[in-house]
Coordinates of C-alpha atoms in Angstrom, one line a residue:
X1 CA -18.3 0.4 -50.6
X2 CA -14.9 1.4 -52.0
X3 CA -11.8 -0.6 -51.3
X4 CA -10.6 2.7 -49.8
X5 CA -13.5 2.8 -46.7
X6 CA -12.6 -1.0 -45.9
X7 CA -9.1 -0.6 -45.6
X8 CA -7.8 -0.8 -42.0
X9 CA -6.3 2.6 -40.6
X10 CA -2.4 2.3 -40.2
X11 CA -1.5 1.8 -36.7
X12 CA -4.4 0.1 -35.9
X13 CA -4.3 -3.2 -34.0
X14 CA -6.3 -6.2 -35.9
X15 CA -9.0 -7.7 -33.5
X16 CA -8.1 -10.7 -31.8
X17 CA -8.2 -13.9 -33.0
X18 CA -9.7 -16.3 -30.6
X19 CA -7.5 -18.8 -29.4
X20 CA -7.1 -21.6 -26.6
X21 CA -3.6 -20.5 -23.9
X22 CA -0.8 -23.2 -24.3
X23 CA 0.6 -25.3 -21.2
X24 CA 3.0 -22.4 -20.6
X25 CA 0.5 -19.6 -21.0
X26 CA -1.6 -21.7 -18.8
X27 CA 0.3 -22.4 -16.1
X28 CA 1.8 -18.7 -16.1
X29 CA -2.1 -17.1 -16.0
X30 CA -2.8 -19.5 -13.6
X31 CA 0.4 -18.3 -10.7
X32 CA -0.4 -14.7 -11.5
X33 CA -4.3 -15.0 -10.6
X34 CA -2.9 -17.2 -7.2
X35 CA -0.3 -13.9 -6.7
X36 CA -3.1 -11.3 -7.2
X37 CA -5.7 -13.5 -5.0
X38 CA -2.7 -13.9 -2.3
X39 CA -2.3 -10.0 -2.5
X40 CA -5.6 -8.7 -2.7
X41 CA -6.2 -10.9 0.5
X42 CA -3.1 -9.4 2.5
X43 CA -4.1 -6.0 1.4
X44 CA -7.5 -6.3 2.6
X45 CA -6.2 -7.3 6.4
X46 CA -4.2 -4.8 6.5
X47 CA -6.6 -2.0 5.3
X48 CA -8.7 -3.7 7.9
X49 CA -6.1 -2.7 10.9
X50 CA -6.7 -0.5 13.8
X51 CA -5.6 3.2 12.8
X52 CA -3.8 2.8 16.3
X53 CA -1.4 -0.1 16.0
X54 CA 1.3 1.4 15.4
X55 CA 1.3 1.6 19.5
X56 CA 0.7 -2.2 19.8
X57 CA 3.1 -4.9 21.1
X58 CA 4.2 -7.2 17.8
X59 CA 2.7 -10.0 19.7
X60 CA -0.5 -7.6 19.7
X61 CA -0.1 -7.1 16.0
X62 CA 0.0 -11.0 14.9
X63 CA -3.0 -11.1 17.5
X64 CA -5.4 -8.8 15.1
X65 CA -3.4 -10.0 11.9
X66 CA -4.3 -13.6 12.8
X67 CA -7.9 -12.9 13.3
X68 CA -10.2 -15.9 11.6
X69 CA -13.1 -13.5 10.8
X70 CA -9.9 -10.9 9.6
X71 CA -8.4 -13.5 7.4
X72 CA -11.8 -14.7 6.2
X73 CA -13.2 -11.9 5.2
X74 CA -9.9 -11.0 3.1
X75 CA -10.2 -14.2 1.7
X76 CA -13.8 -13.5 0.3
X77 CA -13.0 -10.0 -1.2
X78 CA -10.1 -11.5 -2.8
X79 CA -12.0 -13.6 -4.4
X80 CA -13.5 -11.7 -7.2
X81 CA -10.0 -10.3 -7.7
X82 CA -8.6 -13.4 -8.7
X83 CA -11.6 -14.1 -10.9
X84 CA -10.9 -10.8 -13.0
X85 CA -7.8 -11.9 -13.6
X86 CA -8.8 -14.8 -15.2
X87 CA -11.4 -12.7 -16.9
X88 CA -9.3 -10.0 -18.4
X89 CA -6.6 -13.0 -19.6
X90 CA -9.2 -14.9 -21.7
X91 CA -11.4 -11.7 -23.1
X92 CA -7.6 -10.9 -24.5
X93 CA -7.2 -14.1 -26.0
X94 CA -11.1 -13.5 -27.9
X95 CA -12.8 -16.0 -25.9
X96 CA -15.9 -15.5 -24.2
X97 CA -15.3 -16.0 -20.6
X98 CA -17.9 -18.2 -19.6
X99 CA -17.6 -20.6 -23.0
X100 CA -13.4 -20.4 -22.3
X101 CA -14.5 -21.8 -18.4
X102 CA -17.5 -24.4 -19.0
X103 CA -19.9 -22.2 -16.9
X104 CA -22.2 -24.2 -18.2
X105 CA -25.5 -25.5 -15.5
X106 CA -25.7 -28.9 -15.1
X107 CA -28.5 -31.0 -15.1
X108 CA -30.9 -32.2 -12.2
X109 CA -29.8 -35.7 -13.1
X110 CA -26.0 -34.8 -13.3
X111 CA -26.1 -33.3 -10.0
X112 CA -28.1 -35.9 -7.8
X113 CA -25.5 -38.1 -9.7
X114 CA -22.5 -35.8 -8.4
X115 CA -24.0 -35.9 -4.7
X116 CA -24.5 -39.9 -4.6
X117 CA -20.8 -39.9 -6.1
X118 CA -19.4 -37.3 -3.8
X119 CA -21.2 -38.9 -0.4
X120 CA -19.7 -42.2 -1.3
X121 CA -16.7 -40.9 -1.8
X122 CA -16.8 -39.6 1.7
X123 CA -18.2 -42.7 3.3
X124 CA -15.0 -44.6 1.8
X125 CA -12.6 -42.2 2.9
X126 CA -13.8 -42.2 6.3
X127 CA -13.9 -45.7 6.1
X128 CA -10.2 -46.5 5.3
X129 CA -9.0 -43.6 7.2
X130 CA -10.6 -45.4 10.6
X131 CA -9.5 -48.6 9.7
X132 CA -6.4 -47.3 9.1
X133 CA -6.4 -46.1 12.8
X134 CA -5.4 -42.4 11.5
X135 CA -8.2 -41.2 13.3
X136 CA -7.2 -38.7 16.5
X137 CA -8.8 -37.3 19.3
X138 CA -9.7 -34.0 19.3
X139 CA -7.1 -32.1 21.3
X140 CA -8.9 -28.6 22.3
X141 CA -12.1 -27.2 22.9
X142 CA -13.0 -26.8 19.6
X143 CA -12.0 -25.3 15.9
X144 CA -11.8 -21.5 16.0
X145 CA -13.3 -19.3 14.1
X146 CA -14.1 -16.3 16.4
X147 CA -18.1 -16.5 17.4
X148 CA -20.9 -16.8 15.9
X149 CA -19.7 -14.0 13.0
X150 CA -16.5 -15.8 12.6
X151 CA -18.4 -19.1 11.5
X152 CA -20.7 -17.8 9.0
X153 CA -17.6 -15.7 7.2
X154 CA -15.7 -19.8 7.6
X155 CA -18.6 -21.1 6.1
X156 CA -18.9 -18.7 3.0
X157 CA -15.4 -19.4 2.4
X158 CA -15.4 -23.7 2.3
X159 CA -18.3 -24.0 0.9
X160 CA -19.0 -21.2 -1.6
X161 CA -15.7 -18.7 -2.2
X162 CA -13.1 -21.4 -2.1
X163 CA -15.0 -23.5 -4.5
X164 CA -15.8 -20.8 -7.5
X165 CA -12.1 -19.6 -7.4
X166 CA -10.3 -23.3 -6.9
X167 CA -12.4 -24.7 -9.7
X168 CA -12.4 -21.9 -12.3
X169 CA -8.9 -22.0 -12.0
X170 CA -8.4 -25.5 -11.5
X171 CA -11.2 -27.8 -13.7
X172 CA -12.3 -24.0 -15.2
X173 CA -9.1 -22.4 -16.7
X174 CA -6.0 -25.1 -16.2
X175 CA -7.8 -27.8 -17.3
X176 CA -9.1 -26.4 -20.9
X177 CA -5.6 -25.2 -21.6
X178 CA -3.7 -28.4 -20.6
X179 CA -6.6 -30.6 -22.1
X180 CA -5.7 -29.5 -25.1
X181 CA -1.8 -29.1 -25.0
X182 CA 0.2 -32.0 -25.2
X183 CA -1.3 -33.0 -22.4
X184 CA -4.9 -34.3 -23.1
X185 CA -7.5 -34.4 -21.2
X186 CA -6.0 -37.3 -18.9
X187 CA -3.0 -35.7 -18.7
X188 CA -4.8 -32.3 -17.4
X189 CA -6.7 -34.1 -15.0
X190 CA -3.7 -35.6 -13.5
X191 CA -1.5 -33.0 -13.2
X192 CA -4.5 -30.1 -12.1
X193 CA -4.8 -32.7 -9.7
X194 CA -1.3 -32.8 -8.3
X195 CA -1.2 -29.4 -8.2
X196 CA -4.4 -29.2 -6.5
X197 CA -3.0 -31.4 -3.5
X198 CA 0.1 -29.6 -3.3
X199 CA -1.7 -26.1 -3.1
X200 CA -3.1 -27.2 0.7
X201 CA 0.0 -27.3 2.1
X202 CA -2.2 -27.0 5.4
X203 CA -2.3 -30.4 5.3
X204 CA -0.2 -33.6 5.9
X205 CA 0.4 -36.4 2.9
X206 CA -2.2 -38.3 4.5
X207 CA -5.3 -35.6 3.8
X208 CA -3.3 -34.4 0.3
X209 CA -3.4 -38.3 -0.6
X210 CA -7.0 -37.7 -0.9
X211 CA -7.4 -34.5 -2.1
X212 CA -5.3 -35.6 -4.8
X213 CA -8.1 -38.3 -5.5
X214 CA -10.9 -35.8 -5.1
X215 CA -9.3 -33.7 -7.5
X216 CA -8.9 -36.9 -9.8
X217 CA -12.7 -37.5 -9.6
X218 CA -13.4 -33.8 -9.8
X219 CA -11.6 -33.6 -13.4
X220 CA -13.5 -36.4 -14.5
X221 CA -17.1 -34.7 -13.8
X222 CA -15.5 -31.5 -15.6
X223 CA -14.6 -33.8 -18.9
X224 CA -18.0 -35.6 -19.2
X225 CA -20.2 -32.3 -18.2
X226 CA -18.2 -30.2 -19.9
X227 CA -19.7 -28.1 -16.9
X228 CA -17.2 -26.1 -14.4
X229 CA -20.5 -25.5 -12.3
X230 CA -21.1 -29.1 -11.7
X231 CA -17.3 -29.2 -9.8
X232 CA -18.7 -26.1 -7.6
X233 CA -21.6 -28.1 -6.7
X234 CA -19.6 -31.4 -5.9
X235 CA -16.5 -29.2 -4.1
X236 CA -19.3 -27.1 -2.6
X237 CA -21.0 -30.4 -1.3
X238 CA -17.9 -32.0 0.0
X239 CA -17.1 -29.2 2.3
X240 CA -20.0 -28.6 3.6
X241 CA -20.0 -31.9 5.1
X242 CA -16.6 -31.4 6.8
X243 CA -18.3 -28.1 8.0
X244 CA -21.2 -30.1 9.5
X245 CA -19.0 -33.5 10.6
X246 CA -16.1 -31.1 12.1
X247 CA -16.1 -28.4 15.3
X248 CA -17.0 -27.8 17.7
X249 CA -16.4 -24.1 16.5
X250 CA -15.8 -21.4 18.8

């Protein structure tokens, strides 16, 4: 083959080189997939209004907007939005998306591990949190999530949506960039984790305080797995716990 036939066309753009995101890149991928999820859920409840409100009271209005089977079912097709964002940022950086993440299956043995871990982790919380007299009654009939419809959508979002999305970003994407910034893996752990806590502002310090050590014992699956899928399972496990141990729903 002539030198002629391998040359590159003029104008065209050299394939990428594959490449890991830096802390900024990171953290900047990272706000736009959390601004896309936030939108695509918004847009969804609104798309999901009444044709007639425009005759409603506002008080009617924030009545349907405030829906829980509304704002959970947003919440689930937002969810593959957000993870298309984090698809189309890595295939431009020449990764492959599910190397780039860790979507790698864990073992049996790594995952009966996780589950011991993960219910001792519960048992001690619940411990310390009694002791610590933080315990409170419950103050109404019961959680609510809008019948029987309402608490399947709330249980697809704890304990399977919130999961993939939270850890892809969080132990998935945020984590393999910061692990290998400046950072280091400690380093990603830690601040994923702050972050982590911070993003359920839902919450007071108390609750945070231990999402924040969730989150710590979450990054330290994702470094010895090297599996993303093994934080699913563990998040996945410790919500559905609170699902069971919480309610009543109505």
């Amino acid at each position: 083959m002539s030198e002629l036939e391998n040359a590159r066309p003029l104008g065209a753009d050299p394939s990428p080189q594959p490449r890991t995101f830096d802390f900024f890149e990171t953290l900047l991928v990272a706000l736009i997939t959390y601004a896309v999820f936030l939108f695509a859920a918004q847009l969804t409840i609104i798309l999901s209004l009444p044709a007639f409100m425009n005759g409603l009271s506002s008080e009617q209005v924030e009545l349907l907007w405030k829906q829980p089977h509304r704002q959970g079912a947003a919440v689930i097709f937002a969810t593959p939005v957000a993870i298309a964002v984090l698809w189309v940022a890595i295939r431009r950086a020449g990764r492959e998306f599910t190397e780039y993440l860790a979507l790698n299956w864990p073992s049996r043995d790594d995952i009966v591990s996780v589950l011991g871990i993960m219910t001792i982790f519960l048992t001690v919380e619940a411990f310390v949190t009694i002791k610590l007299g933080l315990t409170r009654p419950q103050t109404s009939s019961g959680f609510e999530v809008g019948g029987a419809t309402g608490l399947i959508i709330f249980a697809v979002i704890i304990c399977l949506t919130a999961p993939i999305v939270e850890e892809f970003v969080f132990r998935g994407f945020m984590f393999r960039g910061w692990s290998q910034s400046f950072l280091r893996p400690i380093g990603a752990i830690l601040l994923t984790s702050v972050l982590w806590a911070v993003l359920h502002s839902q919450y007071g310090w108390y609750e945070r305080s231990w999402i924040f050590v969730e989150g710590l014992v979450l990054g330290y699956f994702r470094l010895r797995s090297n599996s993303t899928w093994l934080t699913v399972v563990a998040h996945s496990a410790m919500n559905m716990a609170v699902l069971f141990l919480g309610g009543p729903y109505v």
